[in-house]
Amino acid sequence: MRRTPIVLALLGALALTGCSSGGQSAQSAAPPASSAPAGSGATFSVITHGAAGDSFWDVVKNGAEAAGRQYGVTVTYQGDGDPARQSQLIDQAVSQQVDGIVVSMANPDALREAVGRAVAADIPVVTINSGADSAKAFGALTHVGQSEDVAGRGAGEQLKAAGVTKLLCVVHEAGNIGLDQRCRGAEETLGGTVERLQVDVSNLADVTSKVTATLQSDQQVNGVLALNPAIAIAARDAIRDSGSQAKLATFDLSADVVTAIQDDEILFAVDQQQYLQGYLPITFLNLYKNNLNTVGGGLPVNTGPGFVTKDNAEQVAKLAEAGTR
């Protein structure tokens, strides 16, 4: 799917500090700490629903920390998939009087009060990844992420073109509204049947087992859509184990996913460029603190979707290895 001119312009402006399309090592995404400018002493807290060690959220963390080095500010990162504990982390950041908070909202209703307390304390908030529809109502400066509905429709279109008529959409986090939007979007454009399979991202062996059992019991399923890179690799193993010819696609990237695309095991990955979901909020908070700038005009700042296919996987692989894609 083509990116909008606004996103292209923004990416161009960040070419020296963000992801490079030319395959240059992404370790140059931010200047070394020794050359970072003297900061204002600001501290920004990033609080996500990602579990520790999750490859997707590691890239978000890398982006936020790179921006912190770039602007000479302190960035702390914490993640917890339980919305109650995530709310507690927001409250802790408020009590510490941080200068800004970045928060992903997989379950917006559960975070409403905690985000409200931050806003009431005059702490600027930028939401990322999930919860775009609630960001403005909650008082956030802006939201940074991709439209999950649009991304899902794009995935459905590509799977339809590949001949998929019955799709298994593998949902790895119960209650995550963004994942439901992805499946629903794919259903709108596929023109076939979409069934959901609920799994637990913390038990990948069980994911492989459940996908294998589904493919063996329903041989009409000829497509699998994973919504997470770790789930994609588990689904790839399930397709092998079951002897199925189902075609596999996924949301989001990891080094293993890019390799699987190169090896024709995965058709494509929907890329929301999560490095930007870490980097841009710190940029926006720093601009707000120093110059009262706001971005987006009340609309989300889109970081995707784009698509990684075999045609561009080699370039993206170098960036994934460096931790920026």
PDB file of C-alpha atoms in Angstrom:
ATOM      1  CA  MET A   1       0.000   0.000   0.000  1.00  0.00           C
ATOM      2  CA  ARG A   2       1.378   3.419  -0.907  1.00  0.00           C
ATOM      3  CA  ARG A   3       2.180   5.782   1.915  1.00  0.00           C
ATOM      4  CA  THR A   4       0.568   9.205   1.998  1.00  0.00           C
ATOM      5  CA  PRO A   5       2.580  12.265   0.876  1.00  0.00           C
ATOM      6  CA  ILE A   6       2.565  13.551   4.463  1.00  0.00           C
ATOM      7  CA  VAL A   7       4.181  10.373   5.740  1.00  0.00           C
ATOM      8  CA  LEU A   8       6.692  10.353   2.885  1.00  0.00           C
ATOM      9  CA  ALA A   9       7.674  13.917   3.664  1.00  0.00           C
ATOM     10  CA  LEU A  10       8.060  13.133   7.330  1.00  0.00           C
ATOM     11  CA  LEU A  11      10.184  10.097   6.611  1.00  0.00           C
ATOM     12  CA  GLY A  12      12.364  12.153   4.306  1.00  0.00           C
ATOM     13  CA  ALA A  13      12.922  14.701   7.037  1.00  0.00           C
ATOM     14  CA  LEU A  14      14.023  11.930   9.366  1.00  0.00           C
ATOM     15  CA  ALA A  15      16.305  10.197   6.879  1.00  0.00           C
ATOM     16  CA  LEU A  16      19.418  11.030   8.874  1.00  0.00           C
ATOM     17  CA  THR A  17      17.999   9.972  12.200  1.00  0.00           C
ATOM     18  CA  GLY A  18      15.472   7.256  11.440  1.00  0.00           C
ATOM     19  CA  CYS A  19      15.130   4.275   9.106  1.00  0.00           C
ATOM     20  CA  SER A  20      17.003   4.352   5.828  1.00  0.00           C
ATOM     21  CA  SER A  21      15.552   2.924   2.621  1.00  0.00           C
ATOM     22  CA  GLY A  22      18.984   2.404   1.146  1.00  0.00           C
ATOM     23  CA  GLY A  23      20.044  -0.430   3.422  1.00  0.00           C
ATOM     24  CA  GLN A  24      22.498   1.669   5.437  1.00  0.00           C
ATOM     25  CA  SER A  25      23.168   0.302   8.891  1.00  0.00           C
ATOM     26  CA  ALA A  26      20.485   1.624  11.214  1.00  0.00           C
ATOM     27  CA  GLN A  27      23.024   1.864  14.014  1.00  0.00           C
ATOM     28  CA  SER A  28      23.644   5.332  12.598  1.00  0.00           C
ATOM     29  CA  ALA A  29      20.005   6.253  13.334  1.00  0.00           C
ATOM     30  CA  ALA A  30      21.146   8.544  16.152  1.00  0.00           C
ATOM     31  CA  PRO A  31      24.470  10.193  16.925  1.00  0.00           C
ATOM     32  CA  PRO A  32      26.652   8.534  19.569  1.00  0.00           C
ATOM     33  CA  ALA A  33      26.022   9.584  23.128  1.00  0.00           C
ATOM     34  CA  SER A  34      29.224  11.655  23.168  1.00  0.00           C
ATOM     35  CA  SER A  35      27.875  13.956  20.434  1.00  0.00           C
ATOM     36  CA  ALA A  36      24.350  14.301  21.820  1.00  0.00           C
ATOM     37  CA  PRO A  37      23.359  17.910  22.533  1.00  0.00           C
ATOM     38  CA  ALA A  38      23.076  19.158  26.065  1.00  0.00           C
ATOM     39  CA  GLY A  39      19.516  18.379  27.060  1.00  0.00           C
ATOM     40  CA  SER A  40      17.030  20.313  29.129  1.00  0.00           C
ATOM     41  CA  GLY A  41      16.978  17.689  31.868  1.00  0.00           C
ATOM     42  CA  ALA A  42      13.565  16.481  30.689  1.00  0.00           C
ATOM     43  CA  THR A  43      12.432  12.931  31.418  1.00  0.00           C
ATOM     44  CA  PHE A  44       9.907  11.171  29.195  1.00  0.00           C
ATOM     45  CA  SER A  45       8.320   7.878  30.220  1.00  0.00           C
ATOM     46  CA  VAL A  46       7.311   5.280  27.610  1.00  0.00           C
ATOM     47  CA  ILE A  47       4.748   2.776  28.932  1.00  0.00           C
ATOM     48  CA  THR A  48       3.510   0.086  26.544  1.00  0.00           C
ATOM     49  CA  HIS A  49       1.489  -3.107  26.672  1.00  0.00           C
ATOM     50  CA  GLY A  50       4.412  -5.077  25.217  1.00  0.00           C
ATOM     51  CA  ALA A  51       6.018  -7.853  27.221  1.00  0.00           C
ATOM     52  CA  ALA A  52       9.743  -7.743  27.936  1.00  0.00           C
ATOM     53  CA  GLY A  53      11.777  -9.346  25.161  1.00  0.00           C
ATOM     54  CA  ASP A  54       9.067  -8.979  22.520  1.00  0.00           C
ATOM     55  CA  SER A  55      10.908  -8.313  19.241  1.00  0.00           C
ATOM     56  CA  PHE A  56       8.306  -5.794  18.050  1.00  0.00           C
ATOM     57  CA  TRP A  57       8.454  -3.692  21.210  1.00  0.00           C
ATOM     58  CA  ASP A  58      12.241  -3.915  21.370  1.00  0.00           C
ATOM     59  CA  VAL A  59      12.284  -1.878  18.143  1.00  0.00           C
ATOM     60  CA  VAL A  60       9.863   0.685  19.628  1.00  0.00           C
ATOM     61  CA  LYS A  61      12.183   0.943  22.634  1.00  0.00           C
ATOM     62  CA  ASN A  62      15.189   1.383  20.341  1.00  0.00           C
ATOM     63  CA  GLY A  63      13.452   4.239  18.550  1.00  0.00           C
ATOM     64  CA  ALA A  64      12.532   6.027  21.771  1.00  0.00           C
ATOM     65  CA  GLU A  65      16.038   5.677  23.187  1.00  0.00           C
ATOM     66  CA  ALA A  66      17.593   6.889  19.925  1.00  0.00           C
ATOM     67  CA  ALA A  67      15.439  10.009  20.074  1.00  0.00           C
ATOM     68  CA  GLY A  68      16.448  10.508  23.697  1.00  0.00           C
ATOM     69  CA  ARG A  69      20.118  10.480  22.694  1.00  0.00           C
ATOM     70  CA  GLN A  70      19.375  12.779  19.775  1.00  0.00           C
ATOM     71  CA  TYR A  71      17.742  15.423  21.954  1.00  0.00           C
ATOM     72  CA  GLY A  72      19.736  14.919  25.127  1.00  0.00           C
ATOM     73  CA  VAL A  73      16.727  13.902  27.240  1.00  0.00           C
ATOM     74  CA  THR A  74      16.156  10.947  29.560  1.00  0.00           C
ATOM     75  CA  VAL A  75      13.838   8.221  28.248  1.00  0.00           C
ATOM     76  CA  THR A  76      12.582   5.401  30.455  1.00  0.00           C
ATOM     77  CA  TYR A  77      10.786   2.384  29.005  1.00  0.00           C
ATOM     78  CA  GLN A  78       8.436  -0.072  30.734  1.00  0.00           C
ATOM     79  CA  GLY A  79       5.959  -2.578  29.345  1.00  0.00           C
ATOM     80  CA  ASP A  80       3.205  -4.718  30.824  1.00  0.00           C
ATOM     81  CA  GLY A  81       0.438  -6.558  28.998  1.00  0.00           C
ATOM     82  CA  ASP A  82      -1.929  -6.344  31.963  1.00  0.00           C
ATOM     83  CA  PRO A  83      -3.909  -3.090  31.663  1.00  0.00           C
ATOM     84  CA  ALA A  84      -4.261  -2.762  35.451  1.00  0.00           C
ATOM     85  CA  ARG A  85      -0.501  -2.909  35.905  1.00  0.00           C
ATOM     86  CA  GLN A  86      -0.007  -0.627  32.913  1.00  0.00           C
ATOM     87  CA  SER A  87      -2.285   1.895  34.632  1.00  0.00           C
ATOM     88  CA  GLN A  88      -0.164   1.616  37.759  1.00  0.00           C
ATOM     89  CA  LEU A  89       2.957   2.389  35.709  1.00  0.00           C
ATOM     90  CA  ILE A  90       1.255   5.512  34.343  1.00  0.00           C
ATOM     91  CA  ASP A  91       0.351   6.578  37.874  1.00  0.00           C
ATOM     92  CA  GLN A  92       3.955   6.034  38.976  1.00  0.00           C
ATOM     93  CA  ALA A  93       5.190   8.238  36.148  1.00  0.00           C
ATOM     94  CA  VAL A  94       2.722  10.942  37.205  1.00  0.00           C
ATOM     95  CA  SER A  95       3.912  10.742  40.812  1.00  0.00           C
ATOM     96  CA  GLN A  96       7.501  11.107  39.574  1.00  0.00           C
ATOM     97  CA  GLN A  97       6.457  14.298  37.753  1.00  0.00           C
ATOM     98  CA  VAL A  98       7.934  13.262  34.423  1.00  0.00           C
ATOM     99  CA  ASP A  99       7.834  15.792  31.599  1.00  0.00           C
ATOM    100  CA  GLY A 100       5.821  13.636  29.222  1.00  0.00           C
ATOM    101  CA  ILE A 101       4.302  10.190  28.848  1.00  0.00           C
ATOM    102  CA  VAL A 102       4.073   7.917  25.801  1.00  0.00           C
ATOM    103  CA  VAL A 103       1.515   5.139  26.166  1.00  0.00           C
ATOM    104  CA  SER A 104       0.099   2.385  23.954  1.00  0.00           C
ATOM    105  CA  MET A 105      -3.589   1.704  24.562  1.00  0.00           C
ATOM    106  CA  ALA A 106      -4.517  -1.842  23.559  1.00  0.00           C
ATOM    107  CA  ASN A 107      -7.368  -1.598  26.063  1.00  0.00           C
ATOM    108  CA  PRO A 108      -8.299   2.100  26.114  1.00  0.00           C
ATOM    109  CA  ASP A 109     -11.199   1.836  28.564  1.00  0.00           C
ATOM    110  CA  ALA A 110      -8.937   0.259  31.176  1.00  0.00           C
ATOM    111  CA  LEU A 111      -6.416   3.111  30.848  1.00  0.00           C
ATOM    112  CA  ARG A 112      -8.881   6.000  30.658  1.00  0.00           C
ATOM    113  CA  GLU A 113      -8.617   7.052  34.307  1.00  0.00           C
ATOM    114  CA  ALA A 114      -4.817   6.733  34.498  1.00  0.00           C
ATOM    115  CA  VAL A 115      -4.305   8.744  31.310  1.00  0.00           C
ATOM    116  CA  GLY A 116      -6.831  11.279  32.616  1.00  0.00           C
ATOM    117  CA  ARG A 117      -4.827  11.699  35.803  1.00  0.00           C
ATOM    118  CA  ALA A 118      -1.700  12.394  33.769  1.00  0.00           C
ATOM    119  CA  VAL A 119      -3.486  15.015  31.669  1.00  0.00           C
ATOM    120  CA  ALA A 120      -5.003  16.575  34.792  1.00  0.00           C
ATOM    121  CA  ALA A 121      -1.478  16.869  36.209  1.00  0.00           C
ATOM    122  CA  ASP A 122      -0.487  18.892  33.107  1.00  0.00           C
ATOM    123  CA  ILE A 123       1.755  16.103  31.835  1.00  0.00           C
ATOM    124  CA  PRO A 124       1.558  15.907  28.021  1.00  0.00           C
ATOM    125  CA  VAL A 125       0.619  12.469  26.698  1.00  0.00           C
ATOM    126  CA  VAL A 126       1.229  10.953  23.271  1.00  0.00           C
ATOM    127  CA  THR A 127      -0.493   7.643  22.530  1.00  0.00           C
ATOM    128  CA  ILE A 128       1.025   5.085  20.187  1.00  0.00           C
ATOM    129  CA  ASN A 129       0.218   1.866  18.351  1.00  0.00           C
ATOM    130  CA  SER A 130      -3.293   1.146  19.656  1.00  0.00           C
ATOM    131  CA  GLY A 131      -6.204   3.261  20.787  1.00  0.00           C
ATOM    132  CA  ALA A 132      -6.159   5.939  18.079  1.00  0.00           C
ATOM    133  CA  ASP A 133      -9.933   6.410  18.285  1.00  0.00           C
ATOM    134  CA  SER A 134      -9.694   7.297  21.988  1.00  0.00           C
ATOM    135  CA  ALA A 135      -6.551   9.434  21.993  1.00  0.00           C
ATOM    136  CA  LYS A 136      -8.174  12.819  21.398  1.00  0.00           C
ATOM    137  CA  ALA A 137     -11.035  12.165  23.812  1.00  0.00           C
ATOM    138  CA  PHE A 138      -8.539  11.201  26.518  1.00  0.00           C
ATOM    139  CA  GLY A 139      -6.655  14.489  26.070  1.00  0.00           C
ATOM    140  CA  ALA A 140      -3.548  13.190  24.281  1.00  0.00           C
ATOM    141  CA  LEU A 141      -1.522  15.629  22.173  1.00  0.00           C
ATOM    142  CA  THR A 142      -1.615  13.204  19.260  1.00  0.00           C
ATOM    143  CA  HIS A 143      -1.522   9.525  18.332  1.00  0.00           C
ATOM    144  CA  VAL A 144       1.312   7.843  16.424  1.00  0.00           C
ATOM    145  CA  GLY A 145       0.650   4.542  14.671  1.00  0.00           C
ATOM    146  CA  GLN A 146      -1.160   3.000  11.748  1.00  0.00           C
ATOM    147  CA  SER A 147      -4.861   2.664  10.975  1.00  0.00           C
ATOM    148  CA  GLU A 148      -5.509  -0.980  11.786  1.00  0.00           C
ATOM    149  CA  ASP A 149      -8.666  -1.038   9.677  1.00  0.00           C
ATOM    150  CA  VAL A 150      -6.811   0.280   6.628  1.00  0.00           C
ATOM    151  CA  ALA A 151      -3.913  -2.108   7.208  1.00  0.00           C
ATOM    152  CA  GLY A 152      -6.284  -5.056   7.559  1.00  0.00           C
ATOM    153  CA  ARG A 153      -8.027  -4.169   4.315  1.00  0.00           C
ATOM    154  CA  GLY A 154      -4.681  -3.961   2.561  1.00  0.00           C
ATOM    155  CA  ALA A 155      -3.700  -7.393   3.859  1.00  0.00           C
ATOM    156  CA  GLY A 156      -7.031  -8.835   2.714  1.00  0.00           C
ATOM    157  CA  GLU A 157      -6.568  -7.427  -0.776  1.00  0.00           C
ATOM    158  CA  GLN A 158      -3.130  -8.991  -1.129  1.00  0.00           C
ATOM    159  CA  LEU A 159      -4.286 -12.347   0.214  1.00  0.00           C
ATOM    160  CA  LYS A 160      -7.227 -12.334  -2.192  1.00  0.00           C
ATOM    161  CA  ALA A 161      -4.839 -11.655  -5.077  1.00  0.00           C
ATOM    162  CA  ALA A 162      -2.790 -14.660  -3.906  1.00  0.00           C
ATOM    163  CA  GLY A 163      -5.857 -16.911  -4.203  1.00  0.00           C
ATOM    164  CA  VAL A 164      -6.841 -17.212  -0.533  1.00  0.00           C
ATOM    165  CA  THR A 165     -10.537 -17.966  -0.097  1.00  0.00           C
ATOM    166  CA  LYS A 166     -10.710 -19.113   3.540  1.00  0.00           C
ATOM    167  CA  LEU A 167      -8.494 -17.327   6.014  1.00  0.00           C
ATOM    168  CA  LEU A 168      -7.491 -18.134   9.580  1.00  0.00           C
ATOM    169  CA  CYS A 169      -6.800 -14.911  11.503  1.00  0.00           C
ATOM    170  CA  VAL A 170      -4.701 -15.756  14.574  1.00  0.00           C
ATOM    171  CA  VAL A 171      -5.445 -13.413  17.508  1.00  0.00           C
ATOM    172  CA  HIS A 172      -2.740 -13.485  20.184  1.00  0.00           C
ATOM    173  CA  GLU A 173      -4.016 -10.949  22.769  1.00  0.00           C
ATOM    174  CA  ALA A 174      -7.551 -11.125  24.112  1.00  0.00           C
ATOM    175  CA  GLY A 175      -9.225  -7.724  24.363  1.00  0.00           C
ATOM    176  CA  ASN A 176      -6.769  -5.928  22.049  1.00  0.00           C
ATOM    177  CA  ILE A 177      -9.048  -3.817  19.858  1.00  0.00           C
ATOM    178  CA  GLY A 178      -6.345  -3.270  17.246  1.00  0.00           C
ATOM    179  CA  LEU A 179      -6.101  -6.983  16.524  1.00  0.00           C
ATOM    180  CA  ASP A 180      -9.837  -7.254  15.994  1.00  0.00           C
ATOM    181  CA  GLN A 181      -9.661  -4.296  13.605  1.00  0.00           C
ATOM    182  CA  ARG A 182      -6.970  -6.067  11.591  1.00  0.00           C
ATOM    183  CA  CYS A 183      -9.046  -9.225  11.221  1.00  0.00           C
ATOM    184  CA  ARG A 184     -12.178  -7.244  10.427  1.00  0.00           C
ATOM    185  CA  GLY A 185     -10.372  -5.203   7.789  1.00  0.00           C
ATOM    186  CA  ALA A 186      -9.067  -8.340   6.103  1.00  0.00           C
ATOM    187  CA  GLU A 187     -12.568  -9.781   6.131  1.00  0.00           C
ATOM    188  CA  GLU A 188     -13.914  -6.712   4.318  1.00  0.00           C
ATOM    189  CA  THR A 189     -11.632  -7.110   1.294  1.00  0.00           C
ATOM    190  CA  LEU A 190     -10.855 -10.830   1.121  1.00  0.00           C
ATOM    191  CA  GLY A 191     -14.188 -11.743  -0.443  1.00  0.00           C
ATOM    192  CA  GLY A 192     -14.079 -15.091   1.340  1.00  0.00           C
ATOM    193  CA  THR A 193     -14.433 -16.539   4.818  1.00  0.00           C
ATOM    194  CA  VAL A 194     -12.370 -15.332   7.782  1.00  0.00           C
ATOM    195  CA  GLU A 195     -12.240 -17.364  10.991  1.00  0.00           C
ATOM    196  CA  ARG A 196     -10.515 -16.210  14.172  1.00  0.00           C
ATOM    197  CA  LEU A 197      -8.326 -18.407  16.346  1.00  0.00           C
ATOM    198  CA  GLN A 198      -7.523 -17.176  19.861  1.00  0.00           C
ATOM    199  CA  VAL A 199      -4.031 -18.102  21.108  1.00  0.00           C
ATOM    200  CA  ASP A 200      -1.614 -16.994  23.816  1.00  0.00           C
ATOM    201  CA  VAL A 201       1.492 -15.186  22.583  1.00  0.00           C
ATOM    202  CA  SER A 202       3.404 -16.301  25.694  1.00  0.00           C
ATOM    203  CA  ASN A 203       3.077 -19.990  24.705  1.00  0.00           C
ATOM    204  CA  LEU A 204       4.347 -20.309  21.136  1.00  0.00           C
ATOM    205  CA  ALA A 205       4.516 -24.095  21.228  1.00  0.00           C
ATOM    206  CA  ASP A 206       0.799 -24.155  21.958  1.00  0.00           C
ATOM    207  CA  VAL A 207       0.216 -21.665  19.126  1.00  0.00           C
ATOM    208  CA  THR A 208       1.893 -24.050  16.683  1.00  0.00           C
ATOM    209  CA  SER A 209      -0.163 -26.929  18.048  1.00  0.00           C
ATOM    210  CA  LYS A 210      -3.487 -25.063  17.753  1.00  0.00           C
ATOM    211  CA  VAL A 211      -2.825 -23.783  14.236  1.00  0.00           C
ATOM    212  CA  THR A 212      -1.698 -27.267  13.171  1.00  0.00           C
ATOM    213  CA  ALA A 213      -4.882 -28.824  14.556  1.00  0.00           C
ATOM    214  CA  THR A 214      -7.051 -26.247  12.791  1.00  0.00           C
ATOM    215  CA  LEU A 215      -5.353 -26.767   9.438  1.00  0.00           C
ATOM    216  CA  GLN A 216      -5.658 -30.539   9.758  1.00  0.00           C
ATOM    217  CA  SER A 217      -9.322 -30.416  10.722  1.00  0.00           C
ATOM    218  CA  ASP A 218     -10.362 -27.905   8.049  1.00  0.00           C
ATOM    219  CA  GLN A 219      -8.480 -28.361   4.816  1.00  0.00           C
ATOM    220  CA  GLN A 220     -10.487 -25.589   3.161  1.00  0.00           C
ATOM    221  CA  VAL A 221      -8.394 -23.080   5.090  1.00  0.00           C
ATOM    222  CA  ASN A 222      -5.856 -21.978   2.501  1.00  0.00           C
ATOM    223  CA  GLY A 223      -4.562 -18.836   4.180  1.00  0.00           C
ATOM    224  CA  VAL A 224      -3.239 -17.836   7.596  1.00  0.00           C
ATOM    225  CA  LEU A 225      -2.863 -14.261   8.801  1.00  0.00           C
ATOM    226  CA  ALA A 226      -0.671 -13.762  11.864  1.00  0.00           C
ATOM    227  CA  LEU A 227      -0.887 -10.472  13.744  1.00  0.00           C
ATOM    228  CA  ASN A 228       2.519 -10.647  15.397  1.00  0.00           C
ATOM    229  CA  PRO A 229       5.967 -11.751  14.118  1.00  0.00           C
ATOM    230  CA  ALA A 230       6.463 -14.441  16.764  1.00  0.00           C
ATOM    231  CA  ILE A 231       3.032 -15.852  15.941  1.00  0.00           C
ATOM    232  CA  ALA A 232       3.993 -15.808  12.254  1.00  0.00           C
ATOM    233  CA  ILE A 233       6.975 -18.071  12.852  1.00  0.00           C
ATOM    234  CA  ALA A 234       4.855 -20.411  14.984  1.00  0.00           C
ATOM    235  CA  ALA A 235       2.246 -20.487  12.195  1.00  0.00           C
ATOM    236  CA  ARG A 236       4.936 -21.227   9.632  1.00  0.00           C
ATOM    237  CA  ASP A 237       5.967 -24.255  11.670  1.00  0.00           C
ATOM    238  CA  ALA A 238       2.309 -25.313  11.916  1.00  0.00           C
ATOM    239  CA  ILE A 239       1.890 -25.177   8.146  1.00  0.00           C
ATOM    240  CA  ARG A 240       4.952 -27.410   7.799  1.00  0.00           C
ATOM    241  CA  ASP A 241       3.784 -29.818  10.506  1.00  0.00           C
ATOM    242  CA  SER A 242       0.282 -30.166   9.074  1.00  0.00           C
ATOM    243  CA  GLY A 243       1.376 -30.614   5.468  1.00  0.00           C
ATOM    244  CA  SER A 244      -0.929 -27.738   4.532  1.00  0.00           C
ATOM    245  CA  GLN A 245      -0.437 -25.606   1.420  1.00  0.00           C
ATOM    246  CA  ALA A 246      -1.938 -22.574   3.159  1.00  0.00           C
ATOM    247  CA  LYS A 247      -0.340 -19.243   2.332  1.00  0.00           C
ATOM    248  CA  LEU A 248       0.959 -17.236   5.266  1.00  0.00           C
ATOM    249  CA  ALA A 249       1.127 -13.479   5.823  1.00  0.00           C
ATOM    250  CA  THR A 250       1.752 -11.448   8.940  1.00  0.00           C
ATOM    251  CA  PHE A 251       1.649  -8.079  10.562  1.00  0.00           C
ATOM    252  CA  ASP A 252       4.912  -6.582  11.811  1.00  0.00           C
ATOM    253  CA  LEU A 253       8.536  -7.493  11.359  1.00  0.00           C
ATOM    254  CA  SER A 254      11.367  -9.381  12.965  1.00  0.00           C
ATOM    255  CA  ALA A 255      14.620 -10.706  11.539  1.00  0.00           C
ATOM    256  CA  ASP A 256      13.068 -14.198  11.411  1.00  0.00           C
ATOM    257  CA  VAL A 257      10.034 -12.919   9.503  1.00  0.00           C
ATOM    258  CA  VAL A 258      12.198 -11.143   6.942  1.00  0.00           C
ATOM    259  CA  THR A 259      14.231 -14.316   6.426  1.00  0.00           C
ATOM    260  CA  ALA A 260      11.017 -16.321   5.995  1.00  0.00           C
ATOM    261  CA  ILE A 261       9.841 -13.841   3.360  1.00  0.00           C
ATOM    262  CA  GLN A 262      13.130 -14.261   1.514  1.00  0.00           C
ATOM    263  CA  ASP A 263      12.706 -18.057   1.711  1.00  0.00           C
ATOM    264  CA  ASP A 264       9.131 -17.901   0.287  1.00  0.00           C
ATOM    265  CA  GLU A 265       7.646 -19.145   3.573  1.00  0.00           C
ATOM    266  CA  ILE A 266       5.737 -15.908   4.201  1.00  0.00           C
ATOM    267  CA  LEU A 267       4.072 -13.916   1.406  1.00  0.00           C
ATOM    268  CA  PHE A 268       4.413 -10.490   2.992  1.00  0.00           C
ATOM    269  CA  ALA A 269       4.514  -8.565   6.234  1.00  0.00           C
ATOM    270  CA  VAL A 270       2.428  -5.481   6.927  1.00  0.00           C
ATOM    271  CA  ASP A 271       4.972  -2.999   8.217  1.00  0.00           C
ATOM    272  CA  GLN A 272       3.832  -0.258  10.590  1.00  0.00           C
ATOM    273  CA  GLN A 273       7.432   0.916  11.079  1.00  0.00           C
ATOM    274  CA  GLN A 274       7.342   0.635  14.839  1.00  0.00           C
ATOM    275  CA  TYR A 275      10.737   2.311  15.214  1.00  0.00           C
ATOM    276  CA  LEU A 276       8.898   5.535  14.400  1.00  0.00           C
ATOM    277  CA  GLN A 277       6.333   4.768  17.105  1.00  0.00           C
ATOM    278  CA  GLY A 278       9.177   5.113  19.593  1.00  0.00           C
ATOM    279  CA  TYR A 279      11.156   7.860  17.896  1.00  0.00           C
ATOM    280  CA  LEU A 280       8.408  10.278  16.860  1.00  0.00           C
ATOM    281  CA  PRO A 281       6.603  10.606  20.238  1.00  0.00           C
ATOM    282  CA  ILE A 282       9.857  11.598  21.961  1.00  0.00           C
ATOM    283  CA  THR A 283      10.442  14.090  19.150  1.00  0.00           C
ATOM    284  CA  PHE A 284       6.929  15.481  19.551  1.00  0.00           C
ATOM    285  CA  LEU A 285       7.154  15.722  23.352  1.00  0.00           C
ATOM    286  CA  ASN A 286      10.522  17.457  23.096  1.00  0.00           C
ATOM    287  CA  LEU A 287       9.103  19.962  20.598  1.00  0.00           C
ATOM    288  CA  TYR A 288       6.090  20.559  22.823  1.00  0.00           C
ATOM    289  CA  LYS A 289       8.210  21.110  25.915  1.00  0.00           C
ATOM    290  CA  ASN A 290      10.651  23.466  24.191  1.00  0.00           C
ATOM    291  CA  ASN A 291       8.412  25.234  21.666  1.00  0.00           C
ATOM    292  CA  LEU A 292       4.769  24.304  22.413  1.00  0.00           C
ATOM    293  CA  ASN A 293       4.520  22.617  19.006  1.00  0.00           C
ATOM    294  CA  THR A 294       1.738  20.107  18.390  1.00  0.00           C
ATOM    295  CA  VAL A 295       1.560  17.715  15.446  1.00  0.00           C
ATOM    296  CA  GLY A 296      -1.347  16.116  13.605  1.00  0.00           C
ATOM    297  CA  GLY A 297      -4.024  18.775  13.974  1.00  0.00           C
ATOM    298  CA  GLY A 298      -6.189  16.392  15.968  1.00  0.00           C
ATOM    299  CA  LEU A 299      -5.603  13.499  13.548  1.00  0.00           C
ATOM    300  CA  PRO A 300      -3.265  10.520  14.033  1.00  0.00           C
ATOM    301  CA  VAL A 301       0.237  10.588  12.586  1.00  0.00           C
ATOM    302  CA  ASN A 302       0.405   7.435  10.464  1.00  0.00           C
ATOM    303  CA  THR A 303       3.563   5.316  10.411  1.00  0.00           C
ATOM    304  CA  GLY A 304       2.096   2.728   8.036  1.00  0.00           C
ATOM    305  CA  PRO A 305       0.984   0.519   6.567  1.00  0.00           C
ATOM    306  CA  GLY A 306       3.684  -0.474   4.141  1.00  0.00           C
ATOM    307  CA  PHE A 307       4.403  -3.964   2.864  1.00  0.00           C
ATOM    308  CA  VAL A 308       7.605  -5.969   3.011  1.00  0.00           C
ATOM    309  CA  THR A 309       7.767  -8.547   0.235  1.00  0.00           C
ATOM    310  CA  LYS A 310      10.507 -10.567  -1.378  1.00  0.00           C
ATOM    311  CA  ASP A 311      11.247  -7.567  -3.600  1.00  0.00           C
ATOM    312  CA  ASN A 312      12.485  -5.367  -0.759  1.00  0.00           C
ATOM    313  CA  ALA A 313      13.222  -7.906   1.989  1.00  0.00           C
ATOM    314  CA  GLU A 314      16.990  -7.882   1.492  1.00  0.00           C
ATOM    315  CA  GLN A 315      17.253  -4.168   2.256  1.00  0.00           C
ATOM    316  CA  VAL A 316      14.881  -4.418   5.197  1.00  0.00           C
ATOM    317  CA  ALA A 317      16.821  -7.416   6.568  1.00  0.00           C
ATOM    318  CA  LYS A 318      19.891  -5.256   7.195  1.00  0.00           C
ATOM    319  CA  LEU A 319      17.784  -2.764   9.132  1.00  0.00           C
ATOM    320  CA  ALA A 320      16.007  -5.497  11.103  1.00  0.00           C
ATOM    321  CA  GLU A 321      19.365  -6.907  12.181  1.00  0.00           C
ATOM    322  CA  ALA A 322      20.310  -3.463  13.473  1.00  0.00           C
ATOM    323  CA  GLY A 323      17.094  -3.244  15.497  1.00  0.00           C
ATOM    324  CA  THR A 324      15.314  -0.421  13.668  1.00  0.00           C
ATOM    325  CA  ARG A 325      12.806  -2.427  11.593  1.00  0.00           C
TER     326      ARG A 325
END
